[in-house]
């Protein structure tokens, strides 16, 4: 801390500039809507979309910009879902409209492929929030690879009251 001489002269006491710590996190929120098994879970797909919206609102209101990507086609752009939200929350309505118009039957690619794309293009040190009800081995392997490259990862797995929680152990 340094003495602020101008402020000290103005008030007659020694004044020190105090700086707030800032959070500089490169954050990516990835969501997986794959529901390819025989038994379908539409409630978990909807819960995934609610989590995406809620987390995005929380992050941008905390002044954290966020990149959001999913493995589903946007019916207007016909491209896989992608959106940048600047800090402050000014684009939350646009995000919610994009999420609302998703046709969950128009899967672009698997959750593992979504993670594979991140492995290929991620040159920055991102913190990932991955939202998926799926937990096959290929997703686990991709998450482990992202982690081994220095990325922080939070995996959120939506469940219902009747869902069995997956039991697996990640290696150290």
Coordinates of C-alpha atoms in Angstrom, one line a residue:
X1 CA 0.0 0.0 0.0
X2 CA 1.2 3.5 -0.8
X3 CA 0.3 6.7 0.8
X4 CA -1.9 8.9 -1.3
X5 CA -0.3 12.3 -0.6
X6 CA -3.0 14.4 -2.4
X7 CA -5.8 12.8 -0.4
X8 CA -3.8 13.0 2.8
X9 CA -3.2 16.8 2.2
X10 CA -6.9 17.3 1.5
X11 CA -8.2 15.6 4.7
X12 CA -5.3 16.3 7.1
X13 CA -4.6 12.6 7.9
X14 CA -2.5 10.0 6.1
X15 CA -4.6 8.2 3.5
X16 CA -3.7 4.9 1.8
X17 CA -5.1 3.7 -1.5
X18 CA -6.7 0.3 -1.0
X19 CA -7.2 -1.8 -4.1
X20 CA -9.9 -4.5 -4.4
X21 CA -8.8 -7.8 -5.7
X22 CA -10.3 -8.5 -9.1
X23 CA -11.3 -11.8 -10.5
X24 CA -9.9 -12.5 -13.9
X25 CA -11.3 -15.9 -14.8
X26 CA -11.8 -17.1 -18.4
X27 CA -15.0 -19.1 -18.0
X28 CA -16.6 -21.5 -20.4
X29 CA -20.0 -23.1 -19.7
X30 CA -20.5 -26.3 -21.7
X31 CA -23.7 -28.2 -21.8
X32 CA -24.5 -31.6 -23.1
X33 CA -28.1 -32.4 -24.1
X34 CA -27.4 -35.9 -25.5
X35 CA -30.2 -38.3 -24.6
X36 CA -29.4 -41.2 -26.8
X37 CA -30.3 -44.2 -24.6
X38 CA -33.5 -46.2 -24.9
X39 CA -34.9 -44.7 -21.7
X40 CA -35.3 -40.9 -22.3
X41 CA -35.0 -38.2 -19.6
X42 CA -36.7 -35.0 -20.9
X43 CA -36.9 -33.7 -17.3
X44 CA -33.1 -33.8 -17.0
X45 CA -32.7 -32.1 -20.4
X46 CA -34.9 -29.3 -19.2
X47 CA -33.1 -29.2 -15.9
X48 CA -29.8 -28.8 -17.7
X49 CA -31.2 -25.8 -19.6
X50 CA -32.4 -24.2 -16.4
X51 CA -29.0 -24.7 -14.8
X52 CA -27.3 -23.1 -17.8
X53 CA -29.6 -20.1 -17.6
X54 CA -29.2 -19.8 -13.8
X55 CA -25.4 -20.1 -13.8
X56 CA -25.0 -17.7 -16.7
X57 CA -27.2 -15.1 -14.8
X58 CA -25.1 -15.5 -11.7
X59 CA -21.8 -15.3 -13.4
X60 CA -22.5 -12.2 -15.5
X61 CA -24.2 -10.4 -12.6
X62 CA -20.9 -11.0 -10.7
X63 CA -19.1 -9.2 -13.5
X64 CA -17.7 -12.3 -15.1
X65 CA -18.0 -12.7 -18.9
X66 CA -18.8 -16.2 -20.0
X67 CA -18.7 -18.3 -23.2
X68 CA -21.5 -20.8 -23.5
X69 CA -21.4 -23.7 -25.8
X70 CA -23.6 -26.8 -26.3
X71 CA -23.9 -29.8 -28.5
X72 CA -27.3 -28.9 -29.9
X73 CA -28.2 -26.9 -33.1
X74 CA -29.6 -23.4 -32.8
X75 CA -32.6 -23.6 -35.1
X76 CA -32.1 -20.1 -36.4
X77 CA -28.4 -20.1 -37.2
X78 CA -28.3 -23.9 -37.9
X79 CA -24.9 -23.9 -36.1
X80 CA -24.0 -25.6 -32.8
X81 CA -25.1 -23.5 -29.8
X82 CA -22.6 -20.8 -29.0
X83 CA -23.0 -17.5 -27.2
X84 CA -20.7 -14.9 -25.5
X85 CA -22.2 -13.1 -22.6
X86 CA -20.3 -10.0 -21.4
X87 CA -20.2 -9.1 -17.7
X88 CA -23.2 -7.3 -16.4
X89 CA -26.0 -9.4 -17.7
X90 CA -27.2 -7.3 -20.6
X91 CA -27.7 -10.3 -22.9
X92 CA -29.6 -12.6 -20.5
X93 CA -32.9 -12.2 -22.3
X94 CA -31.2 -13.1 -25.6
X95 CA -29.6 -16.2 -23.9
X96 CA -33.0 -17.3 -22.5
X97 CA -34.7 -16.9 -25.9
X98 CA -31.9 -19.0 -27.5
X99 CA -32.3 -21.7 -24.9
X100 CA -36.1 -21.6 -25.2
X101 CA -36.1 -22.2 -29.0
X102 CA -33.8 -25.2 -28.8
X103 CA -35.2 -28.4 -30.3
X104 CA -33.7 -31.1 -28.2
X105 CA -34.1 -33.7 -30.9
X106 CA -31.5 -31.8 -33.1
X107 CA -28.3 -32.9 -31.5
X108 CA -25.2 -31.6 -33.3
X109 CA -22.8 -34.1 -31.8
X110 CA -22.0 -36.1 -28.6
X111 CA -20.9 -34.6 -25.3
X112 CA -17.6 -36.3 -25.7
X113 CA -17.2 -34.5 -29.1
X114 CA -18.0 -31.2 -27.5
X115 CA -15.2 -31.8 -25.0
X116 CA -12.9 -33.0 -27.8
X117 CA -13.4 -29.7 -29.6
X118 CA -12.3 -27.9 -26.5
X119 CA -9.2 -30.0 -26.3
X120 CA -8.3 -29.0 -29.8
X121 CA -9.0 -25.3 -29.7
X122 CA -8.4 -24.2 -26.1
X123 CA -5.2 -22.3 -25.9
X124 CA -6.2 -20.2 -22.9
X125 CA -6.4 -21.5 -19.4
X126 CA -10.2 -21.7 -19.0
X127 CA -12.2 -22.7 -16.0
X128 CA -14.9 -25.0 -17.4
X129 CA -18.3 -25.7 -16.0
X130 CA -19.6 -28.8 -17.7
X131 CA -23.3 -29.7 -17.3
X132 CA -24.3 -33.2 -18.4
X133 CA -26.4 -36.0 -17.1
X134 CA -24.2 -38.4 -19.1
X135 CA -21.2 -40.1 -17.6
X136 CA -19.8 -42.5 -20.2
X137 CA -16.1 -43.3 -20.2
X138 CA -15.3 -41.1 -23.2
X139 CA -16.6 -38.0 -21.4
X140 CA -14.6 -38.9 -18.2
X141 CA -11.5 -39.3 -20.3
X142 CA -11.9 -35.9 -22.1
X143 CA -12.6 -34.2 -18.7
X144 CA -9.4 -35.8 -17.3
X145 CA -7.4 -34.6 -20.3
X146 CA -8.7 -31.0 -20.0
X147 CA -7.8 -31.1 -16.3
X148 CA -4.3 -32.5 -17.1
X149 CA -3.7 -29.4 -19.4
X150 CA -4.2 -27.1 -16.4
X151 CA -7.9 -26.3 -16.8
X152 CA -10.2 -26.1 -13.7
X153 CA -13.3 -28.2 -14.2
X154 CA -16.6 -28.2 -12.4
X155 CA -19.0 -31.0 -13.6
X156 CA -22.6 -30.6 -12.7
X157 CA -24.8 -33.7 -13.3
X158 CA -28.5 -33.0 -13.0
X159 CA -30.5 -35.8 -11.4
X160 CA -34.1 -36.4 -10.6
X161 CA -35.5 -37.9 -7.4
X162 CA -35.6 -41.2 -9.1
X163 CA -32.1 -41.0 -10.7
X164 CA -29.3 -43.2 -9.4
X165 CA -26.2 -41.1 -8.9
X166 CA -23.3 -42.5 -10.9
X167 CA -20.5 -44.0 -8.8
X168 CA -17.1 -43.6 -10.3
X169 CA -13.7 -42.5 -9.1
X170 CA -11.4 -40.2 -10.9
X171 CA -7.7 -41.1 -10.7
X172 CA -5.5 -38.6 -8.8

